[in-house]
């Protein structure tokens, strides 16, 4: 793997560097085939986010049952001044930046005359997302300098620039998609790159009443079901498979022991999935599931454990009155 910068796009108002040495299609097909032939079949959650999937996810964030986005934003709104603090120069790095609504909450609290002291670095695998938010933010916040990184934050962390004190933001409880060990490794890697004065803002969806959790992933309008099933369209595009979405049912179950929501797609019939790009046909039994996502939930104990194991200091935990969601501020 070559991790060096592949290309840079220079726009009058911002810059975007591409570090994604695109995974070859052959690798992707192999990855899909491996998952579909495992004992518990699975498809990696990274395949959710094609254009349709990203727009379905945005729809999810507006659903009445899906509280995380709304609550995280309200926590940010309530605590912006404390979070931003005093600065001469500030680099705001946002991992998995997606749309720019969360960072806008922070930027709204900064006086315009200080905008030129801020450098915003959105990091995302979606070029569309980076370009769109850079466009919006560069017009909205005059003086703000923007340098987008088209990168996989699990692989390209060490590319993060450093020329000020840095506020690294990882919102949305996206860390919950990793398994527990991967999330620790991620924090350890991040810690290695951090310097005195740097901070990490980590958004975490908390363990709570399991009906509330289950409802957030089983919305009445069925948007989450569409989002889950859309992964089969993405796989059909990449691997030329013949998945028919009508043959599957959306499942989202809270696994209490592992404190996570698991999303699956359940076959409603015996199915034969074929592709000329696969070495063999894939058989699915009626009732068999394909695991598509884990969304881990966190407790105060997890938060202290993150602090002690990473060696980062917990400076503050911002939360809402029901303690549904936390934004934890770690210091080097
Ligand atoms: C974007 C990974 C944080 O796990 O809640 C929403 C994705 N999946 N509904 C989450 C998701 C189903 C979301 N994350």
Short mmCIF file of C-alpha atoms and ligand atoms in Angstrom, two decimals:
data_model
loop_
_atom_site.label_atom_id
_atom_site.label_comp_id
_atom_site.label_asym_id
_atom_site.label_seq_id
_atom_site.Cartn_x
_atom_site.Cartn_y
_atom_site.Cartn_z
CA UNK A 1 0.00 0.00 0.00
CA UNK A 2 1.23 3.44 -0.88
CA UNK A 3 0.00 6.06 1.56
CA UNK A 4 1.45 9.13 -0.06
CA UNK A 5 -0.63 11.95 -1.38
CA UNK A 6 -2.18 11.02 -4.71
CA UNK A 7 -3.33 14.43 -5.88
CA UNK A 8 -4.30 17.90 -4.70
CA UNK A 9 -7.20 19.99 -5.88
CA UNK A 10 -6.75 23.72 -5.55
CA UNK A 11 -9.85 25.86 -5.49
CA UNK A 12 -9.69 29.64 -5.00
CA UNK A 13 -11.12 29.25 -1.51
CA UNK A 14 -9.81 25.87 -0.31
CA UNK A 15 -7.57 22.91 -0.96
CA UNK A 16 -8.32 19.17 -0.98
CA UNK A 17 -5.59 16.52 -0.82
CA UNK A 18 -6.33 12.98 -1.82
CA UNK A 19 -4.62 10.17 0.10
CA UNK A 20 -6.92 7.43 -1.04
CA UNK A 21 -4.95 5.02 -3.14
CA UNK A 22 -8.18 3.50 -4.33
CA UNK A 23 -8.65 -0.11 -3.32
CA UNK A 24 -8.74 -2.09 -6.54
CA UNK A 25 -12.06 -3.51 -7.58
CA UNK A 26 -10.60 -6.97 -7.41
CA UNK A 27 -9.78 -6.43 -3.71
CA UNK A 28 -13.29 -5.17 -3.02
CA UNK A 29 -14.90 -8.14 -4.76
CA UNK A 30 -12.66 -10.50 -2.85
CA UNK A 31 -13.58 -8.77 0.40
CA UNK A 32 -17.29 -9.11 -0.38
CA UNK A 33 -16.93 -12.78 -1.34
CA UNK A 34 -15.01 -13.55 1.87
CA UNK A 35 -17.77 -11.99 3.95
CA UNK A 36 -20.52 -13.84 2.11
CA UNK A 37 -18.82 -17.19 2.60
CA UNK A 38 -17.98 -16.75 6.30
CA UNK A 39 -19.84 -18.83 8.88
CA UNK A 40 -21.81 -15.77 9.99
CA UNK A 41 -22.17 -13.98 6.67
CA UNK A 42 -21.33 -10.28 6.72
CA UNK A 43 -20.87 -7.23 4.51
CA UNK A 44 -18.60 -4.45 5.83
CA UNK A 45 -20.48 -1.30 6.89
CA UNK A 46 -18.17 0.78 4.73
CA UNK A 47 -20.28 -0.38 1.78
CA UNK A 48 -23.32 1.53 3.08
CA UNK A 49 -22.11 4.89 1.94
CA UNK A 50 -22.55 5.25 -1.79
CA UNK A 51 -24.43 8.38 -2.85
CA UNK A 52 -27.85 6.84 -2.16
CA UNK A 53 -26.66 5.41 1.16
CA UNK A 54 -25.20 8.72 2.31
CA UNK A 55 -28.43 10.52 1.51
CA UNK A 56 -30.46 7.83 3.31
CA UNK A 57 -28.18 8.28 6.32
CA UNK A 58 -28.83 12.02 6.27
CA UNK A 59 -32.54 11.19 6.26
CA UNK A 60 -32.03 8.91 9.26
CA UNK A 61 -30.47 11.76 11.23
CA UNK A 62 -33.75 13.69 10.92
CA UNK A 63 -36.03 10.85 12.08
CA UNK A 64 -37.88 11.35 15.37
CA UNK A 65 -36.62 7.98 16.68
CA UNK A 66 -32.98 8.62 15.76
CA UNK A 67 -31.96 10.84 18.69
CA UNK A 68 -28.09 10.72 18.50
CA UNK A 69 -27.54 13.45 15.90
CA UNK A 70 -30.07 15.81 17.43
CA UNK A 71 -28.79 15.38 20.97
CA UNK A 72 -25.12 15.60 20.01
CA UNK A 73 -25.80 18.87 18.19
CA UNK A 74 -27.65 20.29 21.16
CA UNK A 75 -24.76 19.32 23.46
CA UNK A 76 -22.35 21.11 21.11
CA UNK A 77 -24.60 24.16 21.00
CA UNK A 78 -24.83 24.42 24.77
CA UNK A 79 -21.09 24.09 25.32
CA UNK A 80 -19.42 25.76 22.36
CA UNK A 81 -17.66 28.51 24.29
CA UNK A 82 -16.16 26.06 26.77
CA UNK A 83 -15.16 23.67 24.01
CA UNK A 84 -13.48 26.27 21.84
CA UNK A 85 -11.79 28.12 24.70
CA UNK A 86 -9.10 30.75 24.20
CA UNK A 87 -6.74 30.50 21.24
CA UNK A 88 -4.27 32.36 19.10
CA UNK A 89 -4.25 29.73 16.43
CA UNK A 90 -6.48 26.69 16.18
CA UNK A 91 -6.56 23.67 13.87
CA UNK A 92 -9.92 21.93 13.88
CA UNK A 93 -9.61 18.45 12.42
CA UNK A 94 -12.87 16.61 11.86
CA UNK A 95 -12.63 12.87 11.24
CA UNK A 96 -15.48 11.46 9.13
CA UNK A 97 -16.72 15.00 8.61
CA UNK A 98 -19.70 14.16 6.38
CA UNK A 99 -21.97 17.19 6.13
CA UNK A 100 -20.80 20.37 7.83
CA UNK A 101 -23.64 20.86 10.29
CA UNK A 102 -21.73 19.94 13.45
CA UNK A 103 -18.64 21.98 12.74
CA UNK A 104 -20.86 24.94 11.85
CA UNK A 105 -22.17 24.89 15.41
CA UNK A 106 -18.63 25.39 16.70
CA UNK A 107 -17.68 27.95 14.05
CA UNK A 108 -20.83 29.98 14.73
CA UNK A 109 -19.48 30.71 18.21
CA UNK A 110 -16.23 32.20 16.93
CA UNK A 111 -16.12 35.96 16.26
CA UNK A 112 -15.48 36.71 12.58
CA UNK A 113 -12.30 38.65 13.34
CA UNK A 114 -10.79 35.45 14.75
CA UNK A 115 -11.78 33.31 11.73
CA UNK A 116 -8.40 33.86 10.05
CA UNK A 117 -6.71 32.18 13.02
CA UNK A 118 -8.58 28.96 12.31
CA UNK A 119 -7.64 26.18 10.02
CA UNK A 120 -10.37 23.60 9.35
CA UNK A 121 -9.32 20.13 8.17
CA UNK A 122 -12.23 17.85 7.25
CA UNK A 123 -11.19 14.22 6.73
CA UNK A 124 -13.55 11.92 4.87
CA UNK A 125 -13.57 9.12 2.29
CA UNK A 126 -16.29 10.87 0.30
CA UNK A 127 -15.02 13.49 -2.12
CA UNK A 128 -18.55 14.79 -2.65
CA UNK A 129 -18.98 15.35 1.09
CA UNK A 130 -15.65 17.21 1.41
CA UNK A 131 -16.19 19.43 -1.63
CA UNK A 132 -19.75 20.25 -0.64
CA UNK A 133 -18.89 21.23 2.92
CA UNK A 134 -15.75 23.14 1.86
CA UNK A 135 -17.90 25.09 -0.60
CA UNK A 136 -20.52 25.96 2.00
CA UNK A 137 -18.09 26.79 4.82
CA UNK A 138 -15.69 28.89 2.73
CA UNK A 139 -18.59 31.13 1.72
CA UNK A 140 -20.18 31.23 5.16
CA UNK A 141 -17.03 31.91 7.22
CA UNK A 142 -14.86 34.47 5.48
CA UNK A 143 -11.22 34.14 6.46
CA UNK A 144 -11.46 30.51 7.52
CA UNK A 145 -8.83 28.43 5.77
CA UNK A 146 -9.89 24.96 4.72
CA UNK A 147 -7.74 22.02 3.79
CA UNK A 148 -9.78 18.88 3.14
CA UNK A 149 -8.22 15.43 3.28
CA UNK A 150 -9.73 12.69 1.20
CA UNK A 151 -8.55 9.88 3.42
CA UNK A 152 -9.45 6.87 5.52
CA UNK A 153 -8.92 7.99 9.10
CA UNK A 154 -8.19 4.41 10.13
CA UNK A 155 -5.21 4.28 7.78
CA UNK A 156 -4.01 7.81 7.15
CA UNK A 157 -4.07 9.35 10.60
CA UNK A 158 -0.39 10.29 10.50
CA UNK A 159 -1.09 12.63 7.59
CA UNK A 160 -2.80 15.08 9.91
CA UNK A 161 -1.15 18.46 9.59
CA UNK A 162 0.22 20.26 12.59
CA UNK A 163 0.75 23.95 12.80
CA UNK A 164 -1.20 25.07 15.78
CA UNK A 165 -2.96 23.66 18.71
CA UNK A 166 -5.30 21.05 17.42
CA UNK A 167 -8.87 20.13 18.25
CA UNK A 168 -9.55 16.69 16.77
CA UNK A 169 -13.28 16.03 16.43
CA UNK A 170 -14.73 12.56 15.98
CA UNK A 171 -18.47 13.00 16.22
CA UNK A 172 -21.56 10.90 15.67
CA UNK A 173 -20.47 7.89 17.77
CA UNK A 174 -18.85 6.62 14.59
CA UNK A 175 -16.22 5.00 16.83
CA UNK A 176 -19.07 2.67 17.83
CA UNK A 177 -18.87 0.96 14.43
CA UNK A 178 -15.49 -0.44 15.43
CA UNK A 179 -15.33 -3.44 17.70
CA UNK A 180 -14.06 -2.81 21.23
CA UNK A 181 -10.48 -3.78 20.46
CA UNK A 182 -10.33 -1.73 17.25
CA UNK A 183 -11.63 1.32 19.09
CA UNK A 184 -8.81 1.06 21.65
CA UNK A 185 -6.24 0.64 18.86
CA UNK A 186 -7.70 3.68 17.14
CA UNK A 187 -7.34 5.79 20.29
CA UNK A 188 -3.81 4.55 20.89
CA UNK A 189 -2.85 5.50 17.34
CA UNK A 190 -4.42 8.90 17.76
CA UNK A 191 -2.60 9.45 21.05
CA UNK A 192 0.73 8.71 19.35
CA UNK A 193 0.10 11.56 16.93
CA UNK A 194 -1.08 14.06 19.50
CA UNK A 195 1.15 16.71 21.03
CA UNK A 196 0.87 18.71 24.22
CA UNK A 197 -1.97 21.20 23.80
CA UNK A 198 -3.91 18.96 21.40
CA UNK A 199 -7.41 17.86 22.34
CA UNK A 200 -9.82 15.18 21.17
CA UNK A 201 -13.59 15.63 21.14
CA UNK A 202 -15.26 12.24 20.96
CA UNK A 203 -19.02 11.77 20.45
CA UNK A 204 -20.41 8.64 22.12
CA UNK A 205 -23.91 7.18 22.11
CA UNK A 206 -24.60 5.89 25.61
CA UNK A 207 -26.10 2.61 26.87
CA UNK A 208 -29.75 3.25 27.69
CA UNK A 209 -33.23 1.74 27.75
CA UNK A 210 -33.18 -0.95 25.12
CA UNK A 211 -36.53 0.04 23.63
CA UNK A 212 -35.20 3.54 22.94
CA UNK A 213 -32.13 2.01 21.30
CA UNK A 214 -34.13 -0.45 19.28
CA UNK A 215 -36.58 2.22 18.07
CA UNK A 216 -33.70 4.37 16.81
CA UNK A 217 -32.77 1.57 14.39
CA UNK A 218 -36.32 0.38 13.62
CA UNK A 219 -38.01 3.63 12.64
CA UNK A 220 -41.69 3.62 11.69
CA UNK A 221 -41.06 5.11 8.25
CA UNK A 222 -38.66 2.32 7.37
CA UNK A 223 -35.78 4.60 6.35
CA UNK A 224 -33.24 2.54 8.33
CA UNK A 225 -34.56 -0.60 6.60
CA UNK A 226 -33.98 1.05 3.20
CA UNK A 227 -30.52 2.18 4.33
CA UNK A 228 -29.68 -1.37 5.45
CA UNK A 229 -31.00 -3.00 2.25
CA UNK A 230 -29.24 -0.44 0.03
CA UNK A 231 -25.96 -2.13 0.94
CA UNK A 232 -27.09 -4.96 -1.38
CA UNK A 233 -27.41 -2.50 -4.27
CA UNK A 234 -23.89 -1.29 -3.57
CA UNK A 235 -22.63 -4.88 -3.58
CA UNK A 236 -24.56 -5.60 -6.80
CA UNK A 237 -22.78 -2.63 -8.41
CA UNK A 238 -19.32 -3.62 -7.24
CA UNK A 239 -19.47 -7.39 -7.53
CA UNK A 240 -22.14 -7.84 -10.23
CA UNK A 241 -24.20 -10.01 -7.88
CA UNK A 242 -27.93 -10.60 -8.24
CA UNK A 243 -29.20 -9.66 -4.77
CA UNK A 244 -32.90 -8.81 -4.87
CA UNK A 245 -33.78 -6.44 -2.01
CA UNK A 246 -37.30 -7.88 -1.78
CA UNK A 247 -35.87 -11.19 -0.61
CA UNK A 248 -34.57 -9.63 2.61
CA UNK A 249 -35.93 -8.31 5.86
CA UNK A 250 -34.23 -5.57 7.90
CA UNK A 251 -33.24 -6.61 11.43
CA UNK A 252 -31.79 -4.33 14.10
CA UNK A 253 -31.39 -6.03 17.46
CA UNK A 254 -29.88 -4.77 20.71
CA UNK A 255 -27.32 -7.27 21.95
CA UNK A 256 -27.37 -6.60 25.69
CA UNK A 257 -24.30 -8.60 26.52
CA UNK A 258 -22.16 -6.78 23.97
CA UNK A 259 -23.98 -3.47 24.46
CA UNK A 260 -24.45 -2.90 20.77
CA UNK A 261 -27.10 -2.67 18.08
CA UNK A 262 -26.51 -5.28 15.40
CA UNK A 263 -28.00 -4.80 11.98
CA UNK A 264 -28.61 -7.80 9.78
CA UNK A 265 -30.42 -8.66 6.57
CA UNK A 266 -32.49 -11.82 6.89
CA UNK A 267 -33.15 -14.02 3.85
CA UNK A 268 -36.89 -14.62 3.40
CA UNK A 269 -36.25 -17.69 1.20
CA UNK A 270 -33.53 -20.11 0.21
CA UNK A 271 -31.43 -17.99 -2.16
CA UNK A 272 -28.65 -18.49 -4.65
CA UNK A 273 -26.42 -15.48 -5.13
CA UNK A 274 -24.22 -15.61 -8.17
CA UNK A 275 -21.72 -13.44 -9.95
CA UNK A 276 -19.35 -14.21 -12.76
CA UNK A 277 -16.74 -12.47 -10.65
CA UNK A 278 -17.13 -14.97 -7.76
CA UNK A 279 -15.30 -18.31 -7.72
CA UNK A 280 -18.54 -20.04 -6.65
CA UNK A 281 -22.21 -19.35 -6.07
CA UNK A 282 -23.21 -18.25 -2.57
CA UNK A 283 -26.10 -20.09 -0.93
CA UNK A 284 -28.34 -18.53 1.69
CA UNK A 285 -30.82 -20.59 3.72
CA UNK A 286 -34.23 -19.17 4.50
CA UNK A 287 -33.85 -17.30 7.83
CA UNK A 288 -30.08 -16.97 7.52
CA UNK A 289 -28.73 -13.45 8.09
CA UNK A 290 -26.03 -11.24 6.67
CA UNK A 291 -24.50 -9.05 9.40
CA UNK A 292 -24.08 -5.48 8.13
CA UNK A 293 -23.28 -3.26 11.12
CA UNK A 294 -22.41 -3.05 14.80
CA UNK A 295 -23.16 0.14 16.64
CA UNK A 296 -21.60 -0.10 20.08
CA UNK A 297 -23.01 1.90 22.97
CA UNK A 298 -20.92 3.35 25.79
CA UNK A 299 -21.08 3.83 29.55
CA UNK A 300 -19.19 6.01 32.04
CA UNK A 301 -16.95 3.01 32.64
CA UNK A 302 -16.07 2.84 28.94
CA UNK A 303 -15.23 6.54 29.01
CA UNK A 304 -12.84 6.22 31.98
CA UNK A 305 -11.36 3.12 30.41
CA UNK A 306 -10.72 5.04 27.17
CA UNK A 307 -8.91 7.65 29.26
CA UNK A 308 -6.78 5.26 31.27
CA UNK A 309 -5.84 2.94 28.42
CA UNK A 310 -4.96 5.70 25.95
CA UNK A 311 -3.12 7.85 28.47
CA UNK A 312 -5.27 10.83 27.49
CA UNK A 313 -6.71 12.98 30.29
CA UNK A 314 -10.46 13.40 30.42
CA UNK A 315 -10.92 17.14 30.67
CA UNK A 316 -14.69 17.26 30.52
CA UNK A 317 -17.68 15.09 29.65
CA UNK A 318 -20.51 17.08 28.11
CA UNK A 319 -23.89 15.39 28.11
CA UNK A 320 -27.66 15.99 27.97
CA UNK A 321 -30.09 15.76 30.89
CA UNK A 322 -31.08 12.17 30.09
CA UNK A 323 -27.43 11.22 29.50
CA UNK A 324 -28.38 9.71 26.15
CA UNK A 325 -25.22 10.97 24.44
CA UNK A 326 -21.81 12.25 25.55
CA UNK A 327 -19.19 14.43 23.97
CA UNK A 328 -15.95 13.73 25.80
CA UNK A 329 -13.06 16.16 25.71
CA UNK A 330 -9.68 14.48 26.11
CA UNK A 331 -6.38 16.33 26.52
CA UNK A 332 -2.92 15.13 25.73
C1 LIG B 1 -23.07 6.74 11.50
C2 LIG B 1 -22.30 4.70 12.38
C3 LIG B 1 -22.94 6.42 13.85
O1 LIG B 1 -24.33 3.51 14.13
O2 LIG B 1 -25.92 4.92 14.58
C4 LIG B 1 -27.65 4.75 11.68
C5 LIG B 1 -25.08 4.53 11.37
N1 LIG B 1 -26.90 2.83 11.14
N2 LIG B 1 -28.69 3.90 11.58
C6 LIG B 1 -25.01 4.52 13.86
C7 LIG B 1 -26.51 4.06 11.41
C8 LIG B 1 -28.23 2.74 11.24
C9 LIG B 1 -24.69 5.31 12.59
N3 LIG B 1 -23.26 5.77 12.56
#
